[in-house]
Short mmCIF file of C-alpha atoms in Angstrom, two decimals:
data_model
loop_
_atom_site.label_atom_id
_atom_site.label_comp_id
_atom_site.label_asym_id
_atom_site.label_seq_id
_atom_site.Cartn_x
_atom_site.Cartn_y
_atom_site.Cartn_z
CA GLU A 1 15.92 -48.60 -39.71
CA VAL A 2 18.29 -50.06 -37.14
CA GLN A 3 20.24 -53.07 -38.39
CA LEU A 4 22.34 -55.48 -36.39
CA VAL A 5 24.16 -58.09 -38.47
CA GLU A 6 25.95 -60.93 -36.70
CA SER A 7 28.72 -63.02 -38.19
CA GLY A 8 31.44 -65.41 -37.10
CA GLY A 9 29.41 -68.44 -36.12
CA GLY A 10 30.25 -71.93 -37.26
CA LEU A 11 31.27 -75.42 -36.25
CA VAL A 12 34.02 -75.67 -33.65
CA GLN A 13 35.40 -78.51 -31.58
CA PRO A 14 35.03 -78.60 -27.80
CA GLY A 15 37.75 -76.49 -26.24
CA GLY A 16 38.01 -74.31 -29.31
CA SER A 17 37.44 -70.59 -29.80
CA LEU A 18 35.30 -68.33 -31.95
CA ARG A 19 34.82 -64.59 -32.20
CA LEU A 20 31.38 -63.30 -33.06
CA SER A 21 30.91 -59.87 -34.60
CA CYS A 22 27.85 -57.64 -34.78
CA ALA A 23 27.94 -54.77 -37.25
CA ALA A 24 25.49 -52.03 -36.30
CA SER A 25 23.77 -49.52 -38.57
CA ARG A 26 21.68 -46.51 -37.50
CA VAL A 27 22.49 -47.18 -33.87
CA THR A 28 25.70 -46.18 -32.12
CA VAL A 29 27.18 -49.11 -30.24
CA SER A 30 29.19 -46.93 -27.88
CA SER A 31 26.16 -44.86 -26.85
CA ASN A 32 23.94 -47.78 -25.96
CA HIS A 33 23.89 -50.92 -23.88
CA MET A 34 24.61 -53.86 -26.17
CA SER A 35 24.04 -57.50 -25.30
CA TRP A 36 24.45 -61.02 -26.53
CA VAL A 37 21.55 -63.42 -26.01
CA ARG A 38 21.61 -67.05 -27.09
CA GLN A 39 19.02 -69.68 -27.82
CA ALA A 40 19.85 -73.37 -27.93
CA PRO A 41 17.92 -75.37 -30.55
CA GLY A 42 14.31 -75.74 -29.44
CA LYS A 43 14.98 -73.97 -26.13
CA GLY A 44 14.31 -70.60 -24.53
CA LEU A 45 16.29 -67.40 -24.41
CA GLU A 46 19.44 -67.11 -22.30
CA TRP A 47 21.15 -63.82 -21.59
CA VAL A 48 24.92 -64.12 -22.11
CA SER A 49 26.60 -60.75 -21.66
CA VAL A 50 26.15 -56.98 -21.79
CA ILE A 51 28.45 -54.01 -22.29
CA HIS A 52 27.00 -50.80 -20.99
CA SER A 53 27.38 -47.47 -22.72
CA GLY A 54 29.87 -46.51 -20.02
CA GLY A 55 31.97 -49.59 -20.75
CA ASN A 56 31.10 -51.82 -17.80
CA THR A 57 30.70 -55.46 -18.76
CA TYR A 58 28.68 -58.27 -17.19
CA TYR A 59 28.40 -61.98 -17.86
CA ALA A 60 26.14 -64.92 -17.14
CA ASP A 61 27.71 -67.35 -14.68
CA SER A 62 27.67 -70.03 -17.37
CA VAL A 63 30.17 -68.11 -19.53
CA LYS A 64 32.12 -66.06 -17.00
CA GLY A 65 35.84 -66.50 -17.46
CA ARG A 66 35.42 -67.98 -20.94
CA PHE A 67 33.64 -65.27 -22.94
CA THR A 68 34.63 -61.62 -23.39
CA ILE A 69 32.38 -58.88 -24.74
CA SER A 70 33.93 -55.83 -26.37
CA ARG A 71 33.25 -53.15 -28.93
CA ASP A 72 35.13 -51.18 -31.55
CA ASN A 73 33.72 -47.69 -31.58
CA SER A 74 35.44 -46.76 -34.85
CA LYS A 75 33.80 -49.69 -36.61
CA ASN A 76 30.51 -49.44 -34.68
CA THR A 77 30.82 -53.15 -34.05
CA LEU A 78 30.17 -55.40 -31.06
CA TYR A 79 32.16 -58.57 -30.42
CA LEU A 80 31.96 -61.72 -28.36
CA GLN A 81 35.18 -63.68 -27.93
CA MET A 82 34.31 -67.22 -26.92
CA ASN A 83 37.05 -69.48 -25.58
CA ASN A 84 37.07 -73.01 -24.19
CA LEU A 85 33.78 -73.76 -25.90
CA ARG A 86 31.56 -76.56 -24.65
CA ALA A 87 28.78 -78.57 -26.24
CA GLU A 88 26.27 -76.66 -24.13
CA ASP A 89 27.35 -73.40 -25.81
CA THR A 90 25.71 -74.63 -29.02
CA ALA A 91 23.07 -72.02 -29.85
CA LEU A 92 21.92 -69.21 -32.07
CA TYR A 93 23.62 -66.06 -30.78
CA TYR A 94 21.74 -62.79 -31.06
CA CYS A 95 23.21 -59.30 -30.86
CA VAL A 96 20.80 -56.91 -29.17
CA LYS A 97 20.54 -53.20 -28.51
CA SER A 98 19.50 -53.40 -24.90
CA GLY A 99 19.08 -49.92 -23.51
CA PRO A 100 19.45 -47.72 -21.70
CA GLU A 101 16.28 -46.32 -23.19
CA PRO A 102 13.90 -47.93 -23.36
CA PRO A 103 14.85 -50.41 -20.60
CA GLY A 104 14.27 -53.38 -22.83
CA TYR A 105 15.95 -55.40 -25.55
CA GLU A 106 14.64 -53.26 -28.37
CA TYR A 107 16.52 -54.26 -31.51
CA TRP A 108 17.71 -57.77 -32.36
CA GLY A 109 19.85 -59.16 -35.13
CA GLN A 110 18.89 -62.36 -36.90
CA GLY A 111 21.54 -64.36 -35.08
CA THR A 112 24.58 -66.44 -35.92
CA LEU A 113 24.69 -70.16 -35.21
CA VAL A 114 27.47 -71.64 -33.09
CA THR A 115 27.80 -75.42 -33.03
CA VAL A 116 30.26 -77.04 -30.67
CA SER A 117 30.83 -80.65 -31.60
CA SER A 118 33.62 -83.10 -32.31
CA GLU B 1 19.53 -64.82 -7.49
CA ILE B 2 16.16 -64.08 -9.06
CA VAL B 3 14.23 -66.90 -10.72
CA LEU B 4 11.38 -66.15 -13.13
CA THR B 5 8.51 -68.60 -13.52
CA GLN B 6 5.96 -68.32 -16.31
CA SER B 7 2.56 -69.94 -16.39
CA PRO B 8 0.96 -71.68 -18.01
CA GLY B 9 3.57 -73.42 -20.10
CA THR B 10 1.12 -73.64 -22.99
CA LEU B 11 -2.10 -71.71 -23.50
CA SER B 12 -4.52 -73.03 -26.12
CA LEU B 13 -7.01 -70.41 -27.27
CA SER B 14 -9.03 -69.39 -30.29
CA PRO B 15 -8.69 -66.16 -32.29
CA GLY B 16 -10.70 -63.41 -30.66
CA GLU B 17 -10.25 -64.78 -27.15
CA ARG B 18 -8.42 -63.06 -24.32
CA ALA B 19 -5.01 -64.36 -23.27
CA THR B 20 -3.62 -63.87 -19.79
CA LEU B 21 0.02 -64.83 -19.23
CA SER B 22 1.71 -64.82 -15.84
CA CYS B 23 5.29 -64.14 -14.82
CA ARG B 24 6.31 -64.63 -11.21
CA ALA B 25 9.63 -63.60 -9.70
CA SER B 26 11.21 -65.44 -6.77
CA GLN B 27 11.78 -62.10 -5.06
CA SER B 28 10.37 -58.63 -5.45
CA VAL B 29 11.67 -56.76 -8.49
CA SER B 30 11.27 -53.20 -9.61
CA SER B 31 8.49 -52.92 -12.16
CA SER B 32 10.82 -50.60 -14.08
CA TYR B 33 12.83 -53.66 -15.02
CA LEU B 34 10.18 -56.14 -16.17
CA ALA B 35 9.84 -56.68 -19.91
CA TRP B 36 7.87 -58.97 -22.21
CA TYR B 37 8.85 -60.35 -25.62
CA GLN B 38 7.12 -62.24 -28.41
CA GLN B 39 8.93 -64.79 -30.54
CA LYS B 40 7.59 -66.50 -33.63
CA PRO B 41 9.23 -69.57 -35.19
CA GLY B 42 12.36 -68.71 -37.15
CA GLN B 43 12.32 -65.08 -36.00
CA ALA B 44 14.18 -63.03 -33.45
CA PRO B 45 12.23 -61.97 -30.37
CA ARG B 46 10.35 -58.67 -30.40
CA LEU B 47 10.06 -56.32 -27.45
CA LEU B 48 6.39 -55.85 -26.51
CA ILE B 49 6.37 -54.28 -23.06
CA TYR B 50 8.99 -52.60 -20.89
CA GLY B 51 8.71 -51.14 -17.41
CA ALA B 52 5.97 -53.73 -16.76
CA SER B 53 3.29 -51.70 -18.55
CA SER B 54 4.76 -49.48 -21.29
CA ARG B 55 4.20 -50.65 -24.84
CA ALA B 56 7.22 -50.58 -27.12
CA THR B 57 7.12 -48.65 -30.36
CA GLY B 58 4.63 -50.04 -32.86
CA ILE B 59 3.02 -52.55 -30.51
CA PRO B 60 -0.79 -52.73 -30.87
CA ASP B 61 -2.87 -51.66 -27.90
CA ARG B 62 -4.41 -55.13 -27.56
CA PHE B 63 -1.17 -55.95 -25.72
CA SER B 64 -1.00 -54.69 -22.15
CA GLY B 65 1.19 -55.37 -19.16
CA SER B 66 0.55 -55.00 -15.48
CA GLY B 67 1.82 -56.05 -12.09
CA SER B 68 4.30 -55.23 -9.41
CA GLY B 69 6.50 -56.86 -6.80
CA THR B 70 6.66 -60.53 -7.72
CA ASP B 71 3.60 -60.95 -9.96
CA PHE B 72 3.32 -59.61 -13.49
CA THR B 73 0.81 -60.21 -16.26
CA LEU B 74 0.77 -59.85 -20.02
CA THR B 75 -2.74 -59.60 -21.45
CA ILE B 76 -3.72 -59.87 -25.09
CA SER B 77 -7.26 -58.56 -25.20
CA ARG B 78 -8.38 -60.26 -28.43
CA LEU B 79 -6.07 -62.74 -30.08
CA GLU B 80 -5.27 -62.12 -33.72
CA PRO B 81 -3.90 -64.95 -35.91
CA GLU B 82 -0.44 -63.37 -35.83
CA ASP B 83 -0.35 -63.43 -32.00
CA PHE B 84 0.14 -67.19 -31.73
CA ALA B 85 3.74 -67.39 -30.59
CA VAL B 86 5.97 -67.87 -27.56
CA TYR B 87 6.08 -65.10 -24.97
CA TYR B 88 8.95 -64.47 -22.57
CA CYS B 89 9.19 -62.21 -19.58
CA GLN B 90 12.54 -60.75 -18.58
CA HIS B 91 14.09 -59.10 -15.58
CA TYR B 92 15.86 -56.39 -17.54
CA PHE B 93 18.36 -55.43 -14.82
CA SER B 94 19.88 -58.92 -14.60
CA GLY B 95 19.10 -59.95 -18.17
CA LEU B 96 17.36 -63.10 -16.93
CA PHE B 97 14.54 -64.50 -19.07
CA GLY B 98 11.64 -66.65 -17.98
CA PRO B 99 11.10 -70.06 -19.61
CA GLY B 100 8.31 -68.83 -21.86
CA THR B 101 4.62 -69.42 -22.49
CA LYS B 102 3.49 -70.82 -25.81
CA VAL B 103 0.17 -69.51 -27.05
CA ASP B 104 -1.19 -71.88 -29.63
CA ILE B 105 -4.39 -72.25 -31.60
CA LYS B 106 -7.11 -74.32 -29.96
#
């Protein structure tokens, strides 16, 4: 069974930084598209970023220039470096296996909570 | 930039009834890139449909997807108690999600 386990969330002050990690089992991070999706409390889903199997990266406008997605193939782990955090970044962050086949967000972790507050 | 609109916002139905959920895109999108997800409280979303009409692994056949261009539909033929949840459509290529439709018990 595929497992995606996120870690690294927590309470951080506005302007601060956090790095989220997603340890993958039974799925190879480097061979798949991997994404981060977030969900603010009581709100809907918001796509944040994707790293394609070929290494190309893409970001939502709301995080561009502040967040960086990366992966460590040797550790089979996905990362999200989040800098200059804002209150509106407060959310549950999900790591997702997001393709290329099927073309859908097929496997989700349980999420890690990021709270940005002074 | 594509905008996805889902309707209705809330759908109140009884078990056994048919549910029809709509997802409309602000511009034509490839049906290859339209997906649907189910999310229950306290759980991560689950992929139901990809490519507008293909069921994901393990999804019961009471769930079906259809549509093309700008108008897509998720149909649940007969609601089971476990189907009451929030449903999101997604334009897979851009990652964008719709705002969701909540299906609750009437």
